[in-house]
mmCIF file of C-alpha atoms and ligand atoms in Angstrom:
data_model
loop_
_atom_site.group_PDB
_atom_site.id
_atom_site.type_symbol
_atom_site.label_atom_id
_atom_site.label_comp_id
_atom_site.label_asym_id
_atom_site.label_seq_id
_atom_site.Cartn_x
_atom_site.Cartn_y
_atom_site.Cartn_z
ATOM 1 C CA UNK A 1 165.399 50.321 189.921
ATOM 2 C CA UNK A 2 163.472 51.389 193.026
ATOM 3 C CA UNK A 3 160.814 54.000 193.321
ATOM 4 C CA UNK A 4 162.468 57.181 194.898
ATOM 5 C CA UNK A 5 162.168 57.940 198.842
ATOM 6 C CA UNK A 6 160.106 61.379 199.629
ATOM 7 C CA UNK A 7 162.240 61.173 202.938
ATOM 8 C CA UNK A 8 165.825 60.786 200.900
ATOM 9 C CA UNK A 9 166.668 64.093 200.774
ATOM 10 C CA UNK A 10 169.193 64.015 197.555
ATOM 11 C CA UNK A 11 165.860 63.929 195.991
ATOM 12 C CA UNK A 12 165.695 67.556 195.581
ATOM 13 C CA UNK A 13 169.101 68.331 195.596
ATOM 14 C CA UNK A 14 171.218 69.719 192.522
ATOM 15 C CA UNK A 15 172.492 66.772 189.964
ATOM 16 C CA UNK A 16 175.603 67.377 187.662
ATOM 17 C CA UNK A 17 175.298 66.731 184.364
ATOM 18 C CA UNK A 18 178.056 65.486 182.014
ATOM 19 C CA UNK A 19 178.701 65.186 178.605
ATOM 20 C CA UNK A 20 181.548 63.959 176.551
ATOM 21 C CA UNK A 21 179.832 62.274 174.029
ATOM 22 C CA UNK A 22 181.993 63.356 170.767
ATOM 23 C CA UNK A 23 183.267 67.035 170.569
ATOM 24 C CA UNK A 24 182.340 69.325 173.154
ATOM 25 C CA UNK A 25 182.446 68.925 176.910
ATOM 26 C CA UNK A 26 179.464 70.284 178.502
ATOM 27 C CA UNK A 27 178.831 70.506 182.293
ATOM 28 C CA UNK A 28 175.801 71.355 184.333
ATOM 29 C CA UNK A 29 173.939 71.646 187.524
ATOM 30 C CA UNK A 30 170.336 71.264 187.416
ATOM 31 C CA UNK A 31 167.792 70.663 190.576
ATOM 32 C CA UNK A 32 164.875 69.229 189.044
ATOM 33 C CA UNK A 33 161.401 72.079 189.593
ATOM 34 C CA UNK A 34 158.886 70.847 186.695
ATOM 35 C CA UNK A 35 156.851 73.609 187.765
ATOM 36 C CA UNK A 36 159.618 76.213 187.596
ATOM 37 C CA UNK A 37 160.448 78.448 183.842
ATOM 38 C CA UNK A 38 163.942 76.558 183.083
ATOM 39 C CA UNK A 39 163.179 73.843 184.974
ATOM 40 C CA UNK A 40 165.679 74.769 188.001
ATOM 41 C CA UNK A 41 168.794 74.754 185.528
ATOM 42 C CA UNK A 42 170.890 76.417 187.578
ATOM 43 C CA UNK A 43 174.722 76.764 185.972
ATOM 44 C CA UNK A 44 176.072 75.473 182.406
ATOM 45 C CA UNK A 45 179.305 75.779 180.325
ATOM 46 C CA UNK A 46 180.588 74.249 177.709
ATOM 47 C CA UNK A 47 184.348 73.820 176.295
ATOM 48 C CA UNK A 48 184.527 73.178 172.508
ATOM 49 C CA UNK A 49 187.150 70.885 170.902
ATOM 50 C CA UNK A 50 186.816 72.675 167.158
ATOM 51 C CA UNK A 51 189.783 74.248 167.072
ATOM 52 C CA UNK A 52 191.600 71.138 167.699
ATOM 53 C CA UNK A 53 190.122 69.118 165.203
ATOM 54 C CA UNK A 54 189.813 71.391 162.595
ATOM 55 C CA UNK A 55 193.117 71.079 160.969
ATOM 56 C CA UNK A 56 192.432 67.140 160.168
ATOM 57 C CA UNK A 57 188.687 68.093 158.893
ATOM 58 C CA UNK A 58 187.053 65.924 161.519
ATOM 59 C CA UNK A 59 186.875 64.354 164.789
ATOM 60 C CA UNK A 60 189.863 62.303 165.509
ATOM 61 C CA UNK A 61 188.702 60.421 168.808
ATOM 62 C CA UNK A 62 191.511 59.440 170.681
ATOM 63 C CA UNK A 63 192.420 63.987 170.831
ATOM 64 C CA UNK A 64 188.651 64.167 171.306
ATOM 65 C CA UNK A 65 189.095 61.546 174.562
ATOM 66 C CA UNK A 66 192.589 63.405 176.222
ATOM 67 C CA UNK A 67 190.924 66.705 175.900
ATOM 68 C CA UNK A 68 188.245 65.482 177.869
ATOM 69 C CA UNK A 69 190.420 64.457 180.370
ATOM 70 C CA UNK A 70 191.817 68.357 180.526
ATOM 71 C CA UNK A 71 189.249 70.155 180.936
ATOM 72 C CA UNK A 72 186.048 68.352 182.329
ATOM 73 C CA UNK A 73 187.364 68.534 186.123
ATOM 74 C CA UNK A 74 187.816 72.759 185.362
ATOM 75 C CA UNK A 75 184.284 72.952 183.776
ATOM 76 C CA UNK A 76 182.755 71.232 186.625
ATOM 77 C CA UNK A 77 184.846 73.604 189.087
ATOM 78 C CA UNK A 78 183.727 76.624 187.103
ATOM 79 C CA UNK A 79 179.817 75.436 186.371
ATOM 80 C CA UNK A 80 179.867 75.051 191.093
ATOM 81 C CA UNK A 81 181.677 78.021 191.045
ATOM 82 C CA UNK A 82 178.415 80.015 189.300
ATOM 83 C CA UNK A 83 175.586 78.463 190.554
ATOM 84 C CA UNK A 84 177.236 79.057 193.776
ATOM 85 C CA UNK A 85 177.959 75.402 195.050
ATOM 86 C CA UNK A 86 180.499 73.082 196.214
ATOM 87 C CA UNK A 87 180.267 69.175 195.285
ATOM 88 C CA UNK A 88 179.225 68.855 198.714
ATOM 89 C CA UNK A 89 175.764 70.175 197.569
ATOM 90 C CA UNK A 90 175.154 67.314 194.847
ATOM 91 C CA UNK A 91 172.472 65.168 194.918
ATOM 92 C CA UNK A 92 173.388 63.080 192.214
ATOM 93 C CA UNK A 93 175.709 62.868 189.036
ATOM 94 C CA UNK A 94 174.113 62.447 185.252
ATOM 95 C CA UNK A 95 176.659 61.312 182.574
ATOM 96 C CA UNK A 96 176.293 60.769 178.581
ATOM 97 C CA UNK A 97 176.613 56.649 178.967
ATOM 98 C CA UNK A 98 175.860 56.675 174.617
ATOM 99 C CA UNK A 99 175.324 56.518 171.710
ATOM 100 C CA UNK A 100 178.879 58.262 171.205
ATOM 101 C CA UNK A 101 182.710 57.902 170.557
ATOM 102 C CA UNK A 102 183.941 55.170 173.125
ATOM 103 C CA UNK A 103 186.893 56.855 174.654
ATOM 104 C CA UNK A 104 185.034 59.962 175.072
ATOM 105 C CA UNK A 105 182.136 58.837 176.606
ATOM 106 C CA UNK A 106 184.320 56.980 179.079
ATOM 107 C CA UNK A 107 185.998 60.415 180.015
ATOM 108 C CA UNK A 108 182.808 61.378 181.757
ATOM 109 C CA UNK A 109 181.636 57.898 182.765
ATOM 110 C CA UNK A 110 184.271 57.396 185.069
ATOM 111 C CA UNK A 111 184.731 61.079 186.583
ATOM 112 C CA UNK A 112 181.059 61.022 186.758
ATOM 113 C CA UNK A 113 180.575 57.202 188.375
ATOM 114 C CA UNK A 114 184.232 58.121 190.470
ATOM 115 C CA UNK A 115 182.278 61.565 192.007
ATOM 116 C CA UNK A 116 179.215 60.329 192.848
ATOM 117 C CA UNK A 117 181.253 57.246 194.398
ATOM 118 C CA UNK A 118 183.135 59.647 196.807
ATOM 119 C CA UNK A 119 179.882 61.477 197.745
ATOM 120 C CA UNK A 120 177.856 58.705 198.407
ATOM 121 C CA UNK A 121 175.421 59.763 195.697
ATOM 122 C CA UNK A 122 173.410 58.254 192.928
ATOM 123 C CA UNK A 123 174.725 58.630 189.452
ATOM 124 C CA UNK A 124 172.799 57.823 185.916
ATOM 125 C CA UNK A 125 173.814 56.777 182.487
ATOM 126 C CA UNK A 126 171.919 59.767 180.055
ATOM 127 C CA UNK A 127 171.188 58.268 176.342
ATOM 128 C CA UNK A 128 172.531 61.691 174.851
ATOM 129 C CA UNK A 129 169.607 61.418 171.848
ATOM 130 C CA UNK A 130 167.169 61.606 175.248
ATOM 131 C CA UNK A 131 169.262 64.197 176.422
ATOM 132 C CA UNK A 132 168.338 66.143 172.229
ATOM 133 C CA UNK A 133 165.014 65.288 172.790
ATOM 134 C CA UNK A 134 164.119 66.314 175.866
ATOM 135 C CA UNK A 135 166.196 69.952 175.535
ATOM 136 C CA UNK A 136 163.246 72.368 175.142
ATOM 137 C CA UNK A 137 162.253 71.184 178.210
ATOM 138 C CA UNK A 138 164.295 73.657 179.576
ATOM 139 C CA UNK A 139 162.594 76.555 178.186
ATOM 140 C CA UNK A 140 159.307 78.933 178.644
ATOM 141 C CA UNK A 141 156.018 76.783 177.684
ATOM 142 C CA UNK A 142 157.705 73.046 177.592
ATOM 143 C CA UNK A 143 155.879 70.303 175.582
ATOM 144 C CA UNK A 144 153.610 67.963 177.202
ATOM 145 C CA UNK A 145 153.985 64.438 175.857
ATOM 146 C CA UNK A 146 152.477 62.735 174.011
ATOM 147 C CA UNK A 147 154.444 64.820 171.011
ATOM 148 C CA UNK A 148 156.724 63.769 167.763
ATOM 149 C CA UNK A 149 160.679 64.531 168.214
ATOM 150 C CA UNK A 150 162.516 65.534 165.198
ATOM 151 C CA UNK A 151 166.251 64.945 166.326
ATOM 152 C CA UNK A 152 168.672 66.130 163.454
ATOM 153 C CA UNK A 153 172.173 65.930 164.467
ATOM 154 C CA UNK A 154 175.447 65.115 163.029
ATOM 155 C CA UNK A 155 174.980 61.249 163.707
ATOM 156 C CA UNK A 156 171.282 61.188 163.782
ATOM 157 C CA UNK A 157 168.576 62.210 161.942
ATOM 158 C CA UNK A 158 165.109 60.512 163.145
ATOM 159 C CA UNK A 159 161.534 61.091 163.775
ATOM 160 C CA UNK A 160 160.650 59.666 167.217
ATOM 161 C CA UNK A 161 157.079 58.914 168.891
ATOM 162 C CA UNK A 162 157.097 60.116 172.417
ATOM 163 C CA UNK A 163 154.230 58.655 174.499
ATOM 164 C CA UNK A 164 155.937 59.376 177.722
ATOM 165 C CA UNK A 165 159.141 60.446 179.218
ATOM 166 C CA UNK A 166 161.042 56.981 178.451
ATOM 167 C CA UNK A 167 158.430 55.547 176.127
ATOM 168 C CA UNK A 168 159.795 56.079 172.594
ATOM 169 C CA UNK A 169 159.247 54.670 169.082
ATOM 170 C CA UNK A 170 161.046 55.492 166.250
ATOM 171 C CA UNK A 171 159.005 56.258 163.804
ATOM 172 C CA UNK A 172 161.511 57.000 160.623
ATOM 173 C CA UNK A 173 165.909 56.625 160.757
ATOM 174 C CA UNK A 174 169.002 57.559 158.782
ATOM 175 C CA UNK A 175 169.859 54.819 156.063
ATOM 176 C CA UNK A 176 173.007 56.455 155.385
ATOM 177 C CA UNK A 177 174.724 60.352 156.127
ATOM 178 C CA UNK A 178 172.644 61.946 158.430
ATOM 179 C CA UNK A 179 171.374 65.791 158.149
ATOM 180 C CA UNK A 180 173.915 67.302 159.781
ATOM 181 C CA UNK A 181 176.684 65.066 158.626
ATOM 182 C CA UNK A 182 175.048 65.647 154.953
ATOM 183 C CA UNK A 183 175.683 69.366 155.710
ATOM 184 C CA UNK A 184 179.124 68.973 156.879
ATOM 185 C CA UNK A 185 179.878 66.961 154.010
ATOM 186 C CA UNK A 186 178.930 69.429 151.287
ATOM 187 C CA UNK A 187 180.380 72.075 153.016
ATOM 188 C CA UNK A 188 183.595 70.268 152.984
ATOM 189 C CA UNK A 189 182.747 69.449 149.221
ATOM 190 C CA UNK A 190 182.705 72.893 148.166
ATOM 191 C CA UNK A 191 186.115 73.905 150.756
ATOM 192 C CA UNK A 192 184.613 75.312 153.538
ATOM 193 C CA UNK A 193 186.339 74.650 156.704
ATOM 194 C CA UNK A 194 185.634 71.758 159.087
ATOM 195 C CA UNK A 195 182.986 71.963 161.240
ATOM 196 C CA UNK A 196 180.943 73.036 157.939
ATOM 197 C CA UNK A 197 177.433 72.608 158.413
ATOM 198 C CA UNK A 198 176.809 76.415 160.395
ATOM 199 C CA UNK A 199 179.015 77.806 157.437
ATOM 200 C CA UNK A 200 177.222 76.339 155.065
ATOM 201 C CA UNK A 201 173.940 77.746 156.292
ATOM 202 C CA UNK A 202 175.371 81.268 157.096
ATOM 203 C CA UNK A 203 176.549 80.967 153.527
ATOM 204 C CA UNK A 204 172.956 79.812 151.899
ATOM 205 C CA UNK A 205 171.663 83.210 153.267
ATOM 206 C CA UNK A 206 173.394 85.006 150.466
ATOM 207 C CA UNK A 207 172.315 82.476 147.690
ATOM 208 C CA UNK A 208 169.919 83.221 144.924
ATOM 209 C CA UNK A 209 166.830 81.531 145.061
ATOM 210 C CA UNK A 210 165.999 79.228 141.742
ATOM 211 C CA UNK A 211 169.719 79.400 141.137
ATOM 212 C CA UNK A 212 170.137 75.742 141.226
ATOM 213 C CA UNK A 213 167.511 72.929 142.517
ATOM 214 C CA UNK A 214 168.373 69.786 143.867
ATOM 215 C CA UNK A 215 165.732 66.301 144.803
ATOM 216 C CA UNK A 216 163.861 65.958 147.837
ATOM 217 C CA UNK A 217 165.145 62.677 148.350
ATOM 218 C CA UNK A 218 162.935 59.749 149.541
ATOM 219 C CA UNK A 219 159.584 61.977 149.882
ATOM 220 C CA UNK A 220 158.495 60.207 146.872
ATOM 221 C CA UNK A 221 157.251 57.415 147.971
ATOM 222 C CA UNK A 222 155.493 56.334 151.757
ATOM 223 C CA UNK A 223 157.628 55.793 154.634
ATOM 224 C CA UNK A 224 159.895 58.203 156.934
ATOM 225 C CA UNK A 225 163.356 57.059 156.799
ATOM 226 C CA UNK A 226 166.403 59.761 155.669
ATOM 227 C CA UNK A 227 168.683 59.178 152.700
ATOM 228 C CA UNK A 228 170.556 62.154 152.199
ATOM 229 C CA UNK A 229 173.851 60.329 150.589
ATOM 230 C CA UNK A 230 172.350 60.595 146.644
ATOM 231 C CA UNK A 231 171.835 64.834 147.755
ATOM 232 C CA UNK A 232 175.400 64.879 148.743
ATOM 233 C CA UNK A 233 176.128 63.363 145.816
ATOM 234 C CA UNK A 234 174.038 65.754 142.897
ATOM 235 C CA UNK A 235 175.775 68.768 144.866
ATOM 236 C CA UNK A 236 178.981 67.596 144.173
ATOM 237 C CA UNK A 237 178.101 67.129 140.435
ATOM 238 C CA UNK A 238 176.377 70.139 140.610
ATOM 239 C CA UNK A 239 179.934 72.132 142.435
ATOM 240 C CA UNK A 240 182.337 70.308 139.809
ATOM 241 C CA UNK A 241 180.584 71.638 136.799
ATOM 242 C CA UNK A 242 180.276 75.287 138.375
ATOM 243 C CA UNK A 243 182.371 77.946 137.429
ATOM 244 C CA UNK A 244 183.382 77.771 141.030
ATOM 245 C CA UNK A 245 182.582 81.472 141.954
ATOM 246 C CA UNK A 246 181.790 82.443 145.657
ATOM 247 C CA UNK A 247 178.135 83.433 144.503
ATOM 248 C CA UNK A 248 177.675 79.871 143.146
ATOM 249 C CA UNK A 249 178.924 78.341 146.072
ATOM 250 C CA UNK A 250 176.268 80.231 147.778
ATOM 251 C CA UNK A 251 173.278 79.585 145.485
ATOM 252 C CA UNK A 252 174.647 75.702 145.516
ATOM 253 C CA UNK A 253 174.276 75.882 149.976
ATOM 254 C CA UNK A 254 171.060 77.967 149.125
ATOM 255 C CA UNK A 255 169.276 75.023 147.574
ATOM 256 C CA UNK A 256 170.610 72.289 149.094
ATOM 257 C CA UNK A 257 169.524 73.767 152.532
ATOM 258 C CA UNK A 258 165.970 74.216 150.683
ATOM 259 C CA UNK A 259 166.232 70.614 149.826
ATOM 260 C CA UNK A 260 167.082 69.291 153.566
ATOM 261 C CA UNK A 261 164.337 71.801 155.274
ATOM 262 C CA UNK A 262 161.812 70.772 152.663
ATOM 263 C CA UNK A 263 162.641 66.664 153.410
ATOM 264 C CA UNK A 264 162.285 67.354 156.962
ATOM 265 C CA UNK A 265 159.149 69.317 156.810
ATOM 266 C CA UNK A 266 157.801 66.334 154.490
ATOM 267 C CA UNK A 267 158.549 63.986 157.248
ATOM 268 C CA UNK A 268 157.618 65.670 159.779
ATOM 269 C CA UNK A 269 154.012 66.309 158.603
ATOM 270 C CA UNK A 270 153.807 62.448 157.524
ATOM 271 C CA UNK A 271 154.417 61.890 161.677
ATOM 272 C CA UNK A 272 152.400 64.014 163.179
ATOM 273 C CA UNK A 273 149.507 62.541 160.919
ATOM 274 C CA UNK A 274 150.935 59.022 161.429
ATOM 275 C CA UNK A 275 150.816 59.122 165.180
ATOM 276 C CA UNK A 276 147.944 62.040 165.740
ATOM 277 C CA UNK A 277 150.047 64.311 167.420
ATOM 278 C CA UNK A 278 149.864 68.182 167.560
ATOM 279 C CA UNK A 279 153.256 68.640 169.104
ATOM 280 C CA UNK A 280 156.497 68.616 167.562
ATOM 281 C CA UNK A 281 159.781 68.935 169.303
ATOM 282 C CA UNK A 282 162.911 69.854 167.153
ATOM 283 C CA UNK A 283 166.524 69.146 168.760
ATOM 284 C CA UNK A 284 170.289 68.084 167.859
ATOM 285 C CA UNK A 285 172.486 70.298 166.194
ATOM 286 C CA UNK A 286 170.664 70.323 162.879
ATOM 287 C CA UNK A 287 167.697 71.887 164.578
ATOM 288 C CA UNK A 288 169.908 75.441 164.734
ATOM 289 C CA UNK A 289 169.352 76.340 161.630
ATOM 290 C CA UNK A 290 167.116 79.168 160.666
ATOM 291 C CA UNK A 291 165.723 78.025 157.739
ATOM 292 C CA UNK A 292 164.846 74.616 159.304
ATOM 293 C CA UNK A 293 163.005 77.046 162.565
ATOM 294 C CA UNK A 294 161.334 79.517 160.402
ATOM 295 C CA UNK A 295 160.143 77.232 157.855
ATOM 296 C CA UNK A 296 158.412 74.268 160.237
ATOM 297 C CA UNK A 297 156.726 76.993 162.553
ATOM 298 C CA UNK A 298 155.077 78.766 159.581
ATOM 299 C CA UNK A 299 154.168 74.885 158.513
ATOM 300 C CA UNK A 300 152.593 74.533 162.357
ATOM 301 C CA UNK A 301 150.703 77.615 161.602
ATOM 302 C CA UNK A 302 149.405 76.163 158.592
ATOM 303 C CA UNK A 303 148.407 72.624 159.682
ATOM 304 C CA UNK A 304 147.465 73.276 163.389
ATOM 305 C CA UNK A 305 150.434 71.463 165.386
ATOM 306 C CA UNK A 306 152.497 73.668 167.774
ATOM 307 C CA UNK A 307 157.019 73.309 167.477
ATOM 308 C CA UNK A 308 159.210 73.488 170.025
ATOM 309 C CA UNK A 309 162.603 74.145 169.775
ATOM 310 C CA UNK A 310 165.393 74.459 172.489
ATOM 311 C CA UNK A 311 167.307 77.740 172.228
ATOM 312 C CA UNK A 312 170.496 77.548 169.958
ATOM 313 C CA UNK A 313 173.014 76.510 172.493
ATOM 314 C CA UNK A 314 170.790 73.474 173.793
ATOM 315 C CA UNK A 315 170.448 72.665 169.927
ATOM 316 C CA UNK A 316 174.039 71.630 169.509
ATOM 317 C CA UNK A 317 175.613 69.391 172.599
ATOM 318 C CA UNK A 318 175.272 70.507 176.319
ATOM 319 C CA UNK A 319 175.973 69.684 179.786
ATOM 320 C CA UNK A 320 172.008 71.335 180.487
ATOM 321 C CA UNK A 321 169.932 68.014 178.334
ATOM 322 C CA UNK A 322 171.911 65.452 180.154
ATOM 323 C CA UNK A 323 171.580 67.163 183.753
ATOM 324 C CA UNK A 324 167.974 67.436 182.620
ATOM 325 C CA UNK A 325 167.404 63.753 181.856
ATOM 326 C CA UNK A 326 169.317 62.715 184.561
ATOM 327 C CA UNK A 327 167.579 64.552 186.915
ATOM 328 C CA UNK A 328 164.396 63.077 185.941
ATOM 329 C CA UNK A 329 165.300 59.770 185.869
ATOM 330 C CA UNK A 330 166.741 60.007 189.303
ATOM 331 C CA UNK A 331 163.910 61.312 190.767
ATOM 332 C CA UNK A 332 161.700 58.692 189.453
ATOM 333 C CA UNK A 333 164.284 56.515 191.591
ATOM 334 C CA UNK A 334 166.390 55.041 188.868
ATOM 335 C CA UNK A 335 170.650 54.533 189.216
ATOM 336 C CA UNK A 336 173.209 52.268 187.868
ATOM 337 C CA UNK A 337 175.211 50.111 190.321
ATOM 338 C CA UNK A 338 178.954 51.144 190.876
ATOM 339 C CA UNK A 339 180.368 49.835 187.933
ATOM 340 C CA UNK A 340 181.456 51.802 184.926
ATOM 341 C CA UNK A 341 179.532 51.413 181.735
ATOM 342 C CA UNK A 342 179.179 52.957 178.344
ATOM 343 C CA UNK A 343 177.321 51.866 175.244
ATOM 344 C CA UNK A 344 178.694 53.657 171.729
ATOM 345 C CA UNK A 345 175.530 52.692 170.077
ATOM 346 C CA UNK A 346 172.448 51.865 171.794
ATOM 347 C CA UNK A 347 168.954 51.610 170.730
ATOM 348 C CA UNK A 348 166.531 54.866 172.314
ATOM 349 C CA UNK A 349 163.385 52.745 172.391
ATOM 350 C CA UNK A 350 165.260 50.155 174.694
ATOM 351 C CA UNK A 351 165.295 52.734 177.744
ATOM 352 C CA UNK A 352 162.960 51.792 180.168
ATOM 353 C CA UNK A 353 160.064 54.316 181.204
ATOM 354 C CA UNK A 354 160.761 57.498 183.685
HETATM 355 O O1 KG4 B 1 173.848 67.618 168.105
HETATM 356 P P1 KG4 B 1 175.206 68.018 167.657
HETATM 357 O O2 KG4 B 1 175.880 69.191 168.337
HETATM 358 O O3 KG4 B 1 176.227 66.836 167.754
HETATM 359 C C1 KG4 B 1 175.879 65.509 167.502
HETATM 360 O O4 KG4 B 1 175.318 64.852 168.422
HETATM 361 O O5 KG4 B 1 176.110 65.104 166.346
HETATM 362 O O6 KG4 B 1 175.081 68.293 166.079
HETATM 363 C C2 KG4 B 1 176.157 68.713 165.299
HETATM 364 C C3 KG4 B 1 175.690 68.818 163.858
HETATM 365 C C4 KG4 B 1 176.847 69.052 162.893
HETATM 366 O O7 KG4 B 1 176.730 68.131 161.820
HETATM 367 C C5 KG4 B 1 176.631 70.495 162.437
HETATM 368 O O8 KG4 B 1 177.082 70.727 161.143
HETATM 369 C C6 KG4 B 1 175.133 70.633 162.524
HETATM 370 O O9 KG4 B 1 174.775 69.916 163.694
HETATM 371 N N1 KG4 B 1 174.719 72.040 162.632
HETATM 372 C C7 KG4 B 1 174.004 72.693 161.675
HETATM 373 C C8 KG4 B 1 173.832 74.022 162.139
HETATM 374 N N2 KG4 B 1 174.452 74.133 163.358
HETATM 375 C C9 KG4 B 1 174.979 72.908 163.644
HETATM 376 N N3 KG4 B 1 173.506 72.260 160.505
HETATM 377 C C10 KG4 B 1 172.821 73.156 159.769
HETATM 378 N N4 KG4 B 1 172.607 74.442 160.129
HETATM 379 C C11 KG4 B 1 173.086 74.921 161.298
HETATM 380 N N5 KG4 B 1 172.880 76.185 161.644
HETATM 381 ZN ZN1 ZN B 2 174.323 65.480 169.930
#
């Protein structure tokens, strides 16, 4: 790692960002402006694998990898073709290098490491939980650290310390299902259609409150790990003993969304007064849902800390959070040699500072 040249002028130039990290390919082109609303994001898109996995109820990684392969070199064509740019413009290439599926992240590894090769470029390895947590960056009014990170995904669900850009302690981690997998879980439990976790939350907006009321879990005692297996577990009881109607299936996803928003808001409170913060950041997936948003920023009113949330589409996986944290970690001078690497799990506080 070497500090970066003022006089190297891919400094300022556009990156490309890449992720293939599980189930979506996302591409973008960022040129890093801290001062600047958006932070000089300047094209994204994003293809969706759903569809294809939806008919075996769940990712199945080796289609996840080969449509990857189809249809990250069109996404980068089309995400040039907006902002208005040939790859001749780059000034450096950002890549999801983990945690992730292993084929998948390899996808965009190697077209990333291969195109910044042929342009004589930099290119960086993106953690894609940095990527989460460093999303609402791109919006109005960004968060200065020091601030707590909620990132709720379908993998993750952990309350992180942020000192700095880079400097990051986790604070509380999943023992088992994570929030969003909890929610696609349930949602599958009750026969909703894979991915079911945005279902399942469209559908608790139509269930009764007090209908049914399910344990907070873990919020009982001191500490700010996530268990949301035993939850999982009560709702099925809970759907099995039902008369199965479409109301109770909504009054079921009613309160167990009340249960998962009320954990989190626990938690969260328990970190901001661990670590003294006033700032909370909300990102991953997880951190789409409406409840979850409306709830925790009438809980910041309350208690005096300010949340920040990336928009919806940066909630869920991009191309824009990896361009984003690549671009700041190449500015600060930092770039992997020429050799392809990707790391399916990999610790967040093990990154070094930006
Ligand atoms: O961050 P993400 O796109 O992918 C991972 O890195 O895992 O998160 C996907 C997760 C899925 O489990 C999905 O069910 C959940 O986020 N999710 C939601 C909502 N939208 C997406 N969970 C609850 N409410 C939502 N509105
Ligand atoms: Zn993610």
């Amino acid at each position: 790692m070497s500090k970066p040249d003022p006089m190297d002028p891919n400094v300022m130039k556009p990156v490309l960002g890449i992720e293939t990290s599980c189930d979506e390919t996302g591409v973008a082109l960022l040129r890093w402006e801290p001062a600047t609303p958006g932070r000089g994001l300047l094209a994204h898109t994003l293809y969706s694998q759903i569809k294809l996995h939806a008919e075996y109820g769940g990712v199945v990684p080796e289609l996840a990898s080969r449509d990857h392969v189809r249809k990250l070199v069109p996404l980068i064509r089309q995400a040039l073709t907006d902002a208005g740019l040939t790859v001749q413009d780059l000034g450096g290439v950002a890549y999801t290098a983990g945690p992730g599926l292993v084929g998948a992240l390899l996808v965009g590894a190697s077209a990333g490491r291969a195109l910044a090769w042929a342009l004589g470029v930099p290119a960086i390895g993106v953690h894609h939980m940095e990527g989460h947590l460093l999303a609402p960056l791109l919006e109005d009014d960004p968060p200065e650290p020091p601030f707590v990170a909620l990132l709720v995904s379908g993998g993750h669900s952990m309350l992180v310390e942020v000192k700095a850009i880079g400097q990051y302690t986790i604070l509380g981690d999943t023992l088992d299902d994570a929030a969003g997998e909890a929610f696609d879980k349930t949602a599958k439990m009750m026969g909703l259609p894979y991915p079911g976790g945005p279902m399942l939350a469209k559908l608790a907006e139509s269930g009764r409150a007090g209908a049914f009321r399910f344990s907070r879990p873990m919020t009982d005692r001191p500490g700010l790990d996530f268990s949301f297996s035993g939850l999982k577990t009560q709702v099925l009881l809970a759907w099995q003993q039902s008369d199965k109607s479409d109301q109770t299936r909504a009054d079921i996803a009613r309160a167990f969304e009340e249960a998962i928003v009320d954990t989190l808001i626990i938690k969260c409170r328990r970190a901001l007064e661990a670590s003294g913060a006033k700032r909370l950041v909300i990102a991953g997936g997880v951190g789409a849902n409406r409840r979850l948003r409306s709830e925790l920023a009438a809980a910041g009113t309350k208690d005096g800390f300010k949340v920040y949330f990336p928009r919806l589409d940066f909630c869920t996986d991009n191309g824009a959070m990896i361009a984003l944290a690549g671009a700041i970690r190449l500015t600060s001078g930092q770039y992997q040699d020429a050799s392809v690497q990707v790391y399916p799990r990999w610790d967040l506080q093990t990154l070094p500072a930006a």
